Short mmCIF file of C-alpha atoms in Angstrom, two decimals:
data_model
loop_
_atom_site.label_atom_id
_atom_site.label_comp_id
_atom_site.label_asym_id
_atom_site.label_seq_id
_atom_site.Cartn_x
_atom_site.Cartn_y
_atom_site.Cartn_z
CA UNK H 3 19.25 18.20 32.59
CA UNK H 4 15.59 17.64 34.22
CA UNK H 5 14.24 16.39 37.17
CA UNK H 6 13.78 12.93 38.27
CA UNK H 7 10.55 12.36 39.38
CA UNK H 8 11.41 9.61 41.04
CA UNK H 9 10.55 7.80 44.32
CA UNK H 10 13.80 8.42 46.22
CA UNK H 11 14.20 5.06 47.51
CA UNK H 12 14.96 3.92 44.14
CA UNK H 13 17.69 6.82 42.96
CA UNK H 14 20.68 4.76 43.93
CA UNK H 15 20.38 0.90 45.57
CA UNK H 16 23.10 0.57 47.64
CA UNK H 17 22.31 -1.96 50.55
CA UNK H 18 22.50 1.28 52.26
CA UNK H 19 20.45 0.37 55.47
CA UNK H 20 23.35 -2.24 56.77
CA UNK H 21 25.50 -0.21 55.73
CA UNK H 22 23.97 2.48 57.95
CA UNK H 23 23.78 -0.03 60.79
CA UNK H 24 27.29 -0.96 60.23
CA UNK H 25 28.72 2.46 60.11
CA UNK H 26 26.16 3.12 63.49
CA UNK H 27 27.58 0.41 65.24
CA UNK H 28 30.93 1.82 64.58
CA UNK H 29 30.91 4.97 65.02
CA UNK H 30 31.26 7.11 68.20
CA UNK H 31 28.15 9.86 69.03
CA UNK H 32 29.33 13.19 68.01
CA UNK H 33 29.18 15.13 64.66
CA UNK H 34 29.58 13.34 60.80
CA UNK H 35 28.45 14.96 57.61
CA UNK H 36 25.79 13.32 55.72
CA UNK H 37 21.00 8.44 31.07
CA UNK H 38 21.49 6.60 25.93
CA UNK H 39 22.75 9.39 23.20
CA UNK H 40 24.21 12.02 24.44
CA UNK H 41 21.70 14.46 24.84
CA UNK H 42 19.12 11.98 26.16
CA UNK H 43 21.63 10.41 28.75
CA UNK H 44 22.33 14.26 30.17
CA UNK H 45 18.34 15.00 29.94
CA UNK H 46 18.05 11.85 32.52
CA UNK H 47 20.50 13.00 35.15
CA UNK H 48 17.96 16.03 36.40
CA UNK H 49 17.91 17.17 39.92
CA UNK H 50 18.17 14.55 42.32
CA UNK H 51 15.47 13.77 44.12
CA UNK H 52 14.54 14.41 47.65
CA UNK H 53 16.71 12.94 50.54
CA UNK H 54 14.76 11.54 53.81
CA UNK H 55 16.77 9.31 55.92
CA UNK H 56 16.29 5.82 56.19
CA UNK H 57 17.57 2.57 58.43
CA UNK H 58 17.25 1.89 62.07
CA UNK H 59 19.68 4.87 63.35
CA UNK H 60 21.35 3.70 66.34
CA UNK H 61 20.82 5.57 69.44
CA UNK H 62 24.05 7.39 70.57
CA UNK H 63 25.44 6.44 66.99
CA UNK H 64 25.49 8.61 63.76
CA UNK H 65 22.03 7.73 62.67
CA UNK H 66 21.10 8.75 58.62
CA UNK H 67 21.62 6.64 55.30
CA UNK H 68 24.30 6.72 52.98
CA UNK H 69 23.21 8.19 49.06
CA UNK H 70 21.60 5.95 47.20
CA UNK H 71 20.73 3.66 50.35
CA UNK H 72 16.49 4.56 50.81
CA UNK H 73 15.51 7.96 51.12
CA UNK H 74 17.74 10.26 53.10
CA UNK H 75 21.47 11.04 52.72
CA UNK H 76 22.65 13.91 50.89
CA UNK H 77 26.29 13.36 51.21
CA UNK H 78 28.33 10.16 51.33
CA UNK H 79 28.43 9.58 55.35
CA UNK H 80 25.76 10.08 58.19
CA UNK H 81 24.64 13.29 58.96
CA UNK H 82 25.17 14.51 62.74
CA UNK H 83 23.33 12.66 65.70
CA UNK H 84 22.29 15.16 68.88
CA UNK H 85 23.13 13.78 72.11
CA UNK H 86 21.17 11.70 74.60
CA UNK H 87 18.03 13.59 76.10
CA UNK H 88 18.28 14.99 79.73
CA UNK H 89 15.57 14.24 81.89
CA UNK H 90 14.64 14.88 85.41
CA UNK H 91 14.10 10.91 85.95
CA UNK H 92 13.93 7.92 83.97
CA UNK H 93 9.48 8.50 84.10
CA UNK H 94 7.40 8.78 80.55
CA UNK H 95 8.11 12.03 79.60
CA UNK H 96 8.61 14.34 76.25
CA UNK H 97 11.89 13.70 75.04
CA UNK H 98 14.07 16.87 75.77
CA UNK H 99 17.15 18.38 73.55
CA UNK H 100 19.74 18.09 76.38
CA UNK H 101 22.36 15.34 77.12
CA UNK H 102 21.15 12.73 79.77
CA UNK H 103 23.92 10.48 80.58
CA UNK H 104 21.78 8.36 82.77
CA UNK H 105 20.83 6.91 79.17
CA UNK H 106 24.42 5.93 78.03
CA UNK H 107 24.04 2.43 78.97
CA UNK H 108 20.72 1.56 77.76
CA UNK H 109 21.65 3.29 74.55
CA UNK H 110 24.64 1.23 74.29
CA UNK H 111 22.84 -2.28 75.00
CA UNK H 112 20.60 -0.96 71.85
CA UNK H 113 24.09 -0.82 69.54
CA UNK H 114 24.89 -4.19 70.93
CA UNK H 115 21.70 -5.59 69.93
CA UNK H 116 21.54 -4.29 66.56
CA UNK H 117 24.92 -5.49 66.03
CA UNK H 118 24.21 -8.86 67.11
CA UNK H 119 21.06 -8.96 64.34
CA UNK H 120 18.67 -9.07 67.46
CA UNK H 121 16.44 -6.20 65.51
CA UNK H 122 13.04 -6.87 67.06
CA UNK H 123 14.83 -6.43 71.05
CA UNK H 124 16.73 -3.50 69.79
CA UNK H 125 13.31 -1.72 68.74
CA UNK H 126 11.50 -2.34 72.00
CA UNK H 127 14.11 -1.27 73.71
CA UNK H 128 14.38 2.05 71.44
CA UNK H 129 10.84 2.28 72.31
CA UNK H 130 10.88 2.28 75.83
CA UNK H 131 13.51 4.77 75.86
CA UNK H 132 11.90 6.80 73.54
CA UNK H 133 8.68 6.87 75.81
CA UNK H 134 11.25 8.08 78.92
CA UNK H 135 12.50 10.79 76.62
CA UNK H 136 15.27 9.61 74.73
CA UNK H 137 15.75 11.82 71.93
CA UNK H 138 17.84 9.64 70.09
CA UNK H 139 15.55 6.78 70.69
CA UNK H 140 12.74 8.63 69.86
CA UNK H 141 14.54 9.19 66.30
CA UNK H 142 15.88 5.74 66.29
CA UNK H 143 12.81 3.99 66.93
CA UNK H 144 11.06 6.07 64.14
CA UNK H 145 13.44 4.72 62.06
CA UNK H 146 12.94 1.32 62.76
CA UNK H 147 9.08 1.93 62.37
CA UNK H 148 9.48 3.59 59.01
CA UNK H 149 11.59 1.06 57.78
CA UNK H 150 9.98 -2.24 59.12
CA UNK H 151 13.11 -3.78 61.04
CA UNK H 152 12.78 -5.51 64.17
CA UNK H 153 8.66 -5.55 63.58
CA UNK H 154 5.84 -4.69 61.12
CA UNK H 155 6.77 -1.00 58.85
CA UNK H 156 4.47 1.28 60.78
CA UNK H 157 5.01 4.54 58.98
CA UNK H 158 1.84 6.78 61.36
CA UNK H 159 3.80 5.62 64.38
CA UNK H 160 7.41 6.74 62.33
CA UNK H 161 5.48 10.08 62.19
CA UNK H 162 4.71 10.65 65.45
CA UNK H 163 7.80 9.34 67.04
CA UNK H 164 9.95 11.83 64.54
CA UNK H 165 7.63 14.77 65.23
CA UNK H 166 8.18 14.04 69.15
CA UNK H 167 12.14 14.40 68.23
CA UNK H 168 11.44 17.24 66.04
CA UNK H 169 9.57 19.40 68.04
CA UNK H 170 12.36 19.09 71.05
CA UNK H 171 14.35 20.37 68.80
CA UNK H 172 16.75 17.24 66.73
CA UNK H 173 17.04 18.30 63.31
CA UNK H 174 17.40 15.11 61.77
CA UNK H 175 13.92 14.64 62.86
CA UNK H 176 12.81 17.61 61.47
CA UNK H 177 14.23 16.66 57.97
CA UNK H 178 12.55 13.17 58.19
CA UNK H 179 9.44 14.95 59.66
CA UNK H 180 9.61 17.02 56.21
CA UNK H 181 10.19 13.90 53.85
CA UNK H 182 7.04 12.16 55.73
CA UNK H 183 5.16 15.50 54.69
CA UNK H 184 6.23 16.04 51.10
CA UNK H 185 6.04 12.20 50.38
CA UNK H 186 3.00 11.37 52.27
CA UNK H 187 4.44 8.52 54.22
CA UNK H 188 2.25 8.17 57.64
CA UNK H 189 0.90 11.38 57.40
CA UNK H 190 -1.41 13.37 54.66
CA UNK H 191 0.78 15.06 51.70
CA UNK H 192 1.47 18.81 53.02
CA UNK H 193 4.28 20.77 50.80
CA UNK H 194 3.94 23.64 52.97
CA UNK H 195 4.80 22.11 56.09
CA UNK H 196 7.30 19.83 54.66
CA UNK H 197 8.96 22.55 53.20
CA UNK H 198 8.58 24.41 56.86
CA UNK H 199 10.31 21.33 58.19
CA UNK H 200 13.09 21.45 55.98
CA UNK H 201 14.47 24.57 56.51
CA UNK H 202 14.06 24.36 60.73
CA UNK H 203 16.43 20.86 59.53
CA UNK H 204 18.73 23.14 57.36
CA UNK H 205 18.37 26.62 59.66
CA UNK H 206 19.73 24.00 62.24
CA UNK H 207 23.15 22.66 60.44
CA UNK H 208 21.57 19.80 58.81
CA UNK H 209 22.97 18.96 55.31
CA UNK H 210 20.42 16.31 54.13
CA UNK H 211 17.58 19.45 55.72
CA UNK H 212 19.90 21.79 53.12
CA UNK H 213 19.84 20.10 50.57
CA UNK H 214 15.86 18.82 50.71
CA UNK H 215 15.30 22.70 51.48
CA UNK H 216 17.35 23.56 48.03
CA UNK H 217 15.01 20.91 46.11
CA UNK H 218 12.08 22.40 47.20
CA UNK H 219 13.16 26.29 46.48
CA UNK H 220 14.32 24.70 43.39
CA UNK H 221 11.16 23.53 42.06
CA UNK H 222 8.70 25.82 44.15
CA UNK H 223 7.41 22.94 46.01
CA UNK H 224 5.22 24.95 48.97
CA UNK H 225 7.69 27.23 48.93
CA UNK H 226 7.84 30.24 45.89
CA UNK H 227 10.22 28.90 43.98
CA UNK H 228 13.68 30.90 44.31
CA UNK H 229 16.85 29.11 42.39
CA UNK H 230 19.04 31.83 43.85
CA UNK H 231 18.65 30.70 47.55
CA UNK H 232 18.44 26.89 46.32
CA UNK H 233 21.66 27.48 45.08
CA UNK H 234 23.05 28.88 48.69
CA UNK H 235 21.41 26.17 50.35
CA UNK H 236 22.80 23.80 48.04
CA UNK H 237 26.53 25.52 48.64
CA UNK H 238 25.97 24.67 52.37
CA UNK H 239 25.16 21.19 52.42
CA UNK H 240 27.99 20.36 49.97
CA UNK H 241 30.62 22.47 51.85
CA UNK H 242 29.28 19.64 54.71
CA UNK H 243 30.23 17.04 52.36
CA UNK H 244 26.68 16.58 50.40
CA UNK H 245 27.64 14.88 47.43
CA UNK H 246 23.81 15.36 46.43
CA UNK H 247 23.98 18.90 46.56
CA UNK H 248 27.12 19.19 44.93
CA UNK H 249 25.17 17.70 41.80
CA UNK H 250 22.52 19.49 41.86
CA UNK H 251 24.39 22.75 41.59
CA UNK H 252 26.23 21.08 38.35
CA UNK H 253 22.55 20.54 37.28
CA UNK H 254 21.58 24.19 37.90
CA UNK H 255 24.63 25.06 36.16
CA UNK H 256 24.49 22.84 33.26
CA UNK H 257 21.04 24.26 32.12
CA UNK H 258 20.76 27.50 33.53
CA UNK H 259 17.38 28.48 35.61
CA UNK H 260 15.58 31.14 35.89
CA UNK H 261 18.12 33.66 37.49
CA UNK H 262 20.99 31.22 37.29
CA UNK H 263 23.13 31.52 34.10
CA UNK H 264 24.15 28.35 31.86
CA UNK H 265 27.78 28.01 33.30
CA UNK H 266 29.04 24.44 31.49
CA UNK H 267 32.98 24.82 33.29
CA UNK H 268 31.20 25.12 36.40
CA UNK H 269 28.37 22.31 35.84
CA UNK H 270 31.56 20.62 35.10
CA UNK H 271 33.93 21.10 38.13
CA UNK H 272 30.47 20.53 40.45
CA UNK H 273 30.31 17.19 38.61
CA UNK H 274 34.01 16.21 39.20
CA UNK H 275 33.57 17.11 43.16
CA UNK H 276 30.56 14.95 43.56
CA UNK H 277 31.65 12.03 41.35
CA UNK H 278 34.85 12.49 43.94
CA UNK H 279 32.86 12.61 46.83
CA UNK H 280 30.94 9.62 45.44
CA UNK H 281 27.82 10.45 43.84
CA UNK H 282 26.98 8.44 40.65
CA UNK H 283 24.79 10.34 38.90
CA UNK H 284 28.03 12.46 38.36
CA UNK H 285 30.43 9.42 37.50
CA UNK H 286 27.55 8.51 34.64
CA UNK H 287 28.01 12.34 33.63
CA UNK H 288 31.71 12.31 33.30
CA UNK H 289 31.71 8.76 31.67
CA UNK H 290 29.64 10.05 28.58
CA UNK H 291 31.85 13.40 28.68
CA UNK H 292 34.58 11.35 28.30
CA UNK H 293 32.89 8.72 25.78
CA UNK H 294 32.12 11.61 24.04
CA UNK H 295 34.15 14.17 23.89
CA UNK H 296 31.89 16.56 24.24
CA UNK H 297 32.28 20.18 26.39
CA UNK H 298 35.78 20.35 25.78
CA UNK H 299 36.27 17.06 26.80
CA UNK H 300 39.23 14.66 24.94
CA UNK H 301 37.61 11.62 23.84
CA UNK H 302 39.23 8.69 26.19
CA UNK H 303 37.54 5.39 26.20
CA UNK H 304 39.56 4.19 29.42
CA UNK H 305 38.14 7.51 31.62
CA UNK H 306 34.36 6.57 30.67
CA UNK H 307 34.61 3.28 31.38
CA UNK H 308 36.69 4.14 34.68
CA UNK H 309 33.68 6.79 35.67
CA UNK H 310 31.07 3.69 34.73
CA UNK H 311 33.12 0.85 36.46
CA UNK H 312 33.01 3.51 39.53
CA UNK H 313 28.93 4.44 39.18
CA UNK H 314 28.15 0.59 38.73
CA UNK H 315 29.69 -0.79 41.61
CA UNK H 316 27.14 1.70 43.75
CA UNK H 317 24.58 0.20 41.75
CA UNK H 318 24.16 2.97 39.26
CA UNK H 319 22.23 1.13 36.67
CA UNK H 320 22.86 3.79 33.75
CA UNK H 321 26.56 3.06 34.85
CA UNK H 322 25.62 -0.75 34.76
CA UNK H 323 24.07 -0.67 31.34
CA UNK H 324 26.89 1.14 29.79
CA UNK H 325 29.36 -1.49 30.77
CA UNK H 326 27.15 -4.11 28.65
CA UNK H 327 27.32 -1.72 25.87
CA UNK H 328 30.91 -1.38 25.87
CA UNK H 329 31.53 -5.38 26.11
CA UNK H 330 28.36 -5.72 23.14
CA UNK H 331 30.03 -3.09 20.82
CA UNK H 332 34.18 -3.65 21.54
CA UNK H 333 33.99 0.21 23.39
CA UNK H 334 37.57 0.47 25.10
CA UNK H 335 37.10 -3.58 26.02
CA UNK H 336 37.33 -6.53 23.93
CA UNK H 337 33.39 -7.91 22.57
CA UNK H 338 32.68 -10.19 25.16
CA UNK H 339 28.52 -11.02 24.31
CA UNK H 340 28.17 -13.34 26.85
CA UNK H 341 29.60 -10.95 29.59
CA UNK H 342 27.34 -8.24 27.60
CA UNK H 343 24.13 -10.27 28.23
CA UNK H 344 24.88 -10.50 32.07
CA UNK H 345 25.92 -7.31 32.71
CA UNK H 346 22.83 -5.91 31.07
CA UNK H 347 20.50 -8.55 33.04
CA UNK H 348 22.08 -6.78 36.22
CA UNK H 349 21.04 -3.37 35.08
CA UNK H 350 17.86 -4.30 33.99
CA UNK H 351 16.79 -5.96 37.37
CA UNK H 352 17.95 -2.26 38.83
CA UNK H 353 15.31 -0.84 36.41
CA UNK H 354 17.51 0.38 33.87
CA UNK H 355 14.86 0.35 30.33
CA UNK H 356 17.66 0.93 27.98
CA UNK H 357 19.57 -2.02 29.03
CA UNK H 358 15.62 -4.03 28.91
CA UNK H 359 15.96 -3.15 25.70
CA UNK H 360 19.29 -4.10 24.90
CA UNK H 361 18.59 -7.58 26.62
CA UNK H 362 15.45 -8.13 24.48
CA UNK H 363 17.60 -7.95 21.43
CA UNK H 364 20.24 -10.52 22.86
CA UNK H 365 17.71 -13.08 23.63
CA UNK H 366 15.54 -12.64 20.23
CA UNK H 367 18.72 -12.62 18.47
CA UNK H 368 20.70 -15.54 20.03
CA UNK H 369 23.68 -13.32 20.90
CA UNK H 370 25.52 -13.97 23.85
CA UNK H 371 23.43 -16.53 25.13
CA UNK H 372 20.73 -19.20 23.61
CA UNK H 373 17.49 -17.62 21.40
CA UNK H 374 14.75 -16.85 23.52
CA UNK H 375 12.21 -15.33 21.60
CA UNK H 376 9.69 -15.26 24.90
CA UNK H 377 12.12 -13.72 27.38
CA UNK H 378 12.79 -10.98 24.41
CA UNK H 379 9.18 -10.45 24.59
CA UNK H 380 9.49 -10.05 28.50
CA UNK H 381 12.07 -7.47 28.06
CA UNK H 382 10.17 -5.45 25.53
CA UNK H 383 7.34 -5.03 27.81
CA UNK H 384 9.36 -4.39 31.12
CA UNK H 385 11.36 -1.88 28.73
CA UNK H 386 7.82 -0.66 27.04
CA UNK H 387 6.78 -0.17 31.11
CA UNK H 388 9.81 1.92 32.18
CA UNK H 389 9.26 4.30 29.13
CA UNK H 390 11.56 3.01 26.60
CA UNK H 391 9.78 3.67 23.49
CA UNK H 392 11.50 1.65 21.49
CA UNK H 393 10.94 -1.25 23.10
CA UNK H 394 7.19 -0.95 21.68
CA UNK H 395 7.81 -1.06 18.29
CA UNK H 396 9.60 -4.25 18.48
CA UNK H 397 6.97 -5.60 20.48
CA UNK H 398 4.62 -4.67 17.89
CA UNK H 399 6.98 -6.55 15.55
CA UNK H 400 6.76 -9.52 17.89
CA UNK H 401 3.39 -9.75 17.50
CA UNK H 402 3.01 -8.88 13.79
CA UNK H 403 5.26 -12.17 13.27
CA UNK H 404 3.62 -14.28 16.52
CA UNK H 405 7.63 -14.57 17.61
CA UNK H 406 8.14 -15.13 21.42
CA UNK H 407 4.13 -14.38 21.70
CA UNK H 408 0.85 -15.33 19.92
CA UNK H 409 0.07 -13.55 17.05
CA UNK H 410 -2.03 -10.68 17.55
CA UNK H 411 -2.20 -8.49 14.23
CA UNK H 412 -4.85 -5.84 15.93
CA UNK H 413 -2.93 -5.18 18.72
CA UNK H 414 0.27 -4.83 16.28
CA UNK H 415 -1.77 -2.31 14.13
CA UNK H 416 -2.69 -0.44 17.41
CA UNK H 417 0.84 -0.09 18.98
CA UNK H 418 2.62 0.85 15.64
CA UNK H 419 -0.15 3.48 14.88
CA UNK H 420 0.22 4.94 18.48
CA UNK H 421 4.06 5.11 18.08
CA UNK H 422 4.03 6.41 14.07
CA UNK H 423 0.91 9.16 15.34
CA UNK H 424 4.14 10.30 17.69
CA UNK H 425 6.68 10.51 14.91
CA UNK H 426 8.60 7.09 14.55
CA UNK H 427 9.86 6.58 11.44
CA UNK H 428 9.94 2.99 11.67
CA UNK H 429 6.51 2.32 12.77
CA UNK H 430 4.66 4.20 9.64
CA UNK H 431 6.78 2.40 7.39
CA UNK H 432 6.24 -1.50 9.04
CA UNK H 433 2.43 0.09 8.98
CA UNK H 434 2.48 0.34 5.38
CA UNK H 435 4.12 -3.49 5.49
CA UNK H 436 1.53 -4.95 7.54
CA UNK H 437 -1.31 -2.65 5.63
CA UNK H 438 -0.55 -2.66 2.03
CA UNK H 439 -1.77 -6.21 1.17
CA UNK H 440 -5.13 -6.09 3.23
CA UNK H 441 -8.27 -4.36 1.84
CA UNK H 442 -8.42 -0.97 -0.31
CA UNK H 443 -8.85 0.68 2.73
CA UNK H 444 -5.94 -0.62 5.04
CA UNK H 445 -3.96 -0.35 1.82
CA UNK H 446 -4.78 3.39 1.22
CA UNK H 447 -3.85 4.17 5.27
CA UNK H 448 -0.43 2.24 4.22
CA UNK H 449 -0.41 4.75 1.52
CA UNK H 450 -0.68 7.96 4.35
CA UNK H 451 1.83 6.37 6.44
CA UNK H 452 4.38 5.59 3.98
CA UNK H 453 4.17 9.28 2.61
CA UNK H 454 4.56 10.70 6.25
CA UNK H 455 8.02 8.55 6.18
CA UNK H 456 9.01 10.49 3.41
CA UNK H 457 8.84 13.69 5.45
CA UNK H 458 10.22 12.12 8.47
CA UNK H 459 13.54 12.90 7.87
CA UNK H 460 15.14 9.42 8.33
CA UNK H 461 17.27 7.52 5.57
CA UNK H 462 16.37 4.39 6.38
CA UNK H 463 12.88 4.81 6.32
CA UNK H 464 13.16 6.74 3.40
CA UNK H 465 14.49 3.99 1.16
CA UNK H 466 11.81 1.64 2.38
CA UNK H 467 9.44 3.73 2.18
CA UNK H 468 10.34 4.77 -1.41
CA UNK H 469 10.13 1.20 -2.49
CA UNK H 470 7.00 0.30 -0.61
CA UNK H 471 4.86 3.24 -2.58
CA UNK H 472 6.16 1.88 -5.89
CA UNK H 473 5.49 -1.33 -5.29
CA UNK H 474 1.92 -0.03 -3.94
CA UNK H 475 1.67 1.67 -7.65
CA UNK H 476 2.39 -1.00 -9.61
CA UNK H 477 -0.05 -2.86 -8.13
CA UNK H 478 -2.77 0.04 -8.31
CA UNK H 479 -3.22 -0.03 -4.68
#
């Protein structure tokens, strides 16, 4: 398992801003906690990536973000939200740690107005507050800012609003305060100071501050890098509920880091506690355990496809494209291609580039739907854009043939050298298709890359490739 570099916001899609202001609304102030083979699919699910908050937080409410929502929830509920500030009087003032009663009912009207979708009089209001010392609507109303509800996204004024709530002392604050540093959101990229943030978050009982603290030790991000203490930090958050941390420990485990030895049983039972607590990074994880069989695992169709009905209904969209897989192939479900087709046109809009893939060969094919050898082309590039490499050779195909896309036998040439220079079977042996009836020289580079496939270890290419050269020596080429 490796890291996913990943802009947080797009980890796990959830809707999770309303449901934030939903579970706001709701709740009473006081405390709340906060992928293809085998090997490749384990490789993707690396340490989750840093947690930051996001949503208009209600004032007096739980404020925070639920996992997968934007940046900012490590566990599966809203971490705790401090009390109303205590002032001396209701003047402009620096918002204070203490309780201030004499800002219950304002706070309240702010609920009422977010619940009633009146955003832009629920953030001037927050405002106004904020400026009397409200340290709840001082956090609030940096939420709002950072997340462009009720008005335009102002992330510098997000900044300054959550280091006003920071430095009196709310460590939610201080955890977004960190995110703003480490990300560079409002405020110039400092690892040292967000990592300085994090742990005055996580020093002060703050799960999603734990667990962006254990990241950062993790991965010696302006911090020296200590796995040992990630992996206490880590412990905390998740015995808070952090379903985010309780992954990343079955990451740490899985592969073993530095200090930390492999421990698969463990990885394991972390990965059953946070796919119970409701992280889907996890569900995918036991899904292909269960697909596969692998780790001591019995092979049972019906669990993976539980574990990936579970991760795609959070919007997981490895979870999403392995549903379309299972109704393409007949895995544990009857073959259902036109069901396929849709499912993997949901995961692909979530970003998923296996399932771009997989969609590109439904529409050039015809299966599951009408041919569409132009939208195939689309999905080869949006797959050939989120990394898939795949996806580039049967571009290059596409435009070899001028299916779906005017011909263009250069750029071909170019993309199928790139991906045989990198060791893909199949493009040195369509090379020495497309270059063994131009000139002597094209013909004698067909020659090199047909002889590479040879050595490349694939069957497939080695029968072609076998009959290509002998057709290239009968011909004295």
């Amino acid at each position: 398992l490796r890291c996913l570099e990943k802009e947080p916001s797009a980890r796990f899609p959830d809707c999770g801003a309303l449901r934030s202001a939903l579970e706001e609304v709701l709740a009473a102030p006081g405390a709340s906690a906060r992928p293809r083979p085998w090997g490749a699919v384990l490789g993707a699910l690396g340490v989750v990536a840093l947690a930051a908050g996001a949503g208009i937080a209600l004032p007096g409410a739980s404020p925070g973000s639920s996992p997968g929502s934007s940046p900012g929830s490590s566990t599966g509920s809203p971490p705790a939200s401090p009390p109303p500030s205590q002032l001396a009087s209701r003047a402009p003032t620096q918002p204070s740690s203490g309780p201030d009663p004499r800002f219950a009912d304002d706070l309240a009207r702010c609920r009422a107005l977010v619940a009633a979708g009146a955003h832009r009089e629920a953030r001037a209001l927050m405002q106004q507050l904020a400026d009397q010392g409200s340290l709840e609507a001082c956090y609030s109303f940096a939420n709002a800012c950072r997340e462009g509800r009720g008005g335009p996204r102002e992330l510098e004024t997000s900044v300054r609003y959550y280091r006003r709530a920071a430095e009196a002392g709310h460590h939610q604050a201080e955890n977004k305060l960190g995110f703003a540093y480490y990300s560079g959101g409002g405020i110039e990229r400092d690892l040292v100071q967000a990592a300085r943030w994090y742990r005055r978050a996580a020093e002060g009982g703050n799960p999603d501050g734990m667990f962006n603290l254990g990241v950062v030790l993790a991965k010696g991000a302006g911090v020296a890098q200590d796995v040992g203490e990630a992996v206490e930090w880590y412990r905390r958050a998740a015995e808070l509920g952090s379903s985010a941390s309780m992954h990343n420990l079955a990451v740490l485990y899985w592969d073993g880091k530095r200090e930390l030895l492999v421990d698969r049983p463990r990885a394991i039972e972390w990965h059953r506690r946070a796919a119970a607590a409701g992280h889907p990074g996890s569900m995918l994880v036991l899904g292909e355990l269960y697909a596969s069989g692998r780790e001591g695992f019995v092979a049972d169709r019906a669990q993976a496809l539980s574990w990936y009905r579970r991760g795609a209904e959070q919007g997981e969209p490895r979870c999403i494209s392995r549903l379309g897989e299972a109704y393409e192939q007949g895995l544990g479900v009857p073959v259902d291609l036109p069901r396929a087709r849709a499912i993997y046109q949901r995961a692909a809009e979530r970003g998923d580039a296996r399932a771009m893939l997989a969609l590109g060969h439904m529409c050039r094919e015809g299966r599951g739907g009408p041919a569409d050898p132009a939208r195939a082309v689309q999905h080869y590039r949006a797959a050939m854009r989120a990394g898939e490499e795949a996806a580039g050779y049967f571009y290059a195909i596409a435009l070899a043939q001028g299916l779906g896309v005017t011909r263009d036998r250069a750029r071909a040439l170019e993309l199928l050298r790139s991906l045989a220079a990198r060791g893909h079977p199949r493009s040195m042996v369509s090379l020495g298709v497309l270059l063994r009836e131009g000139p002597p020289a094209e013909r004698a580079e067909a020659r090199q890359w047909l002889e590479q496939a040879l050595r490349s270890g694939s069957e497939s290419a080695l029968r072609k490739a076998k009959e290509l050269l002998a057709e290239l020596d009968a011909s004295g080429g």
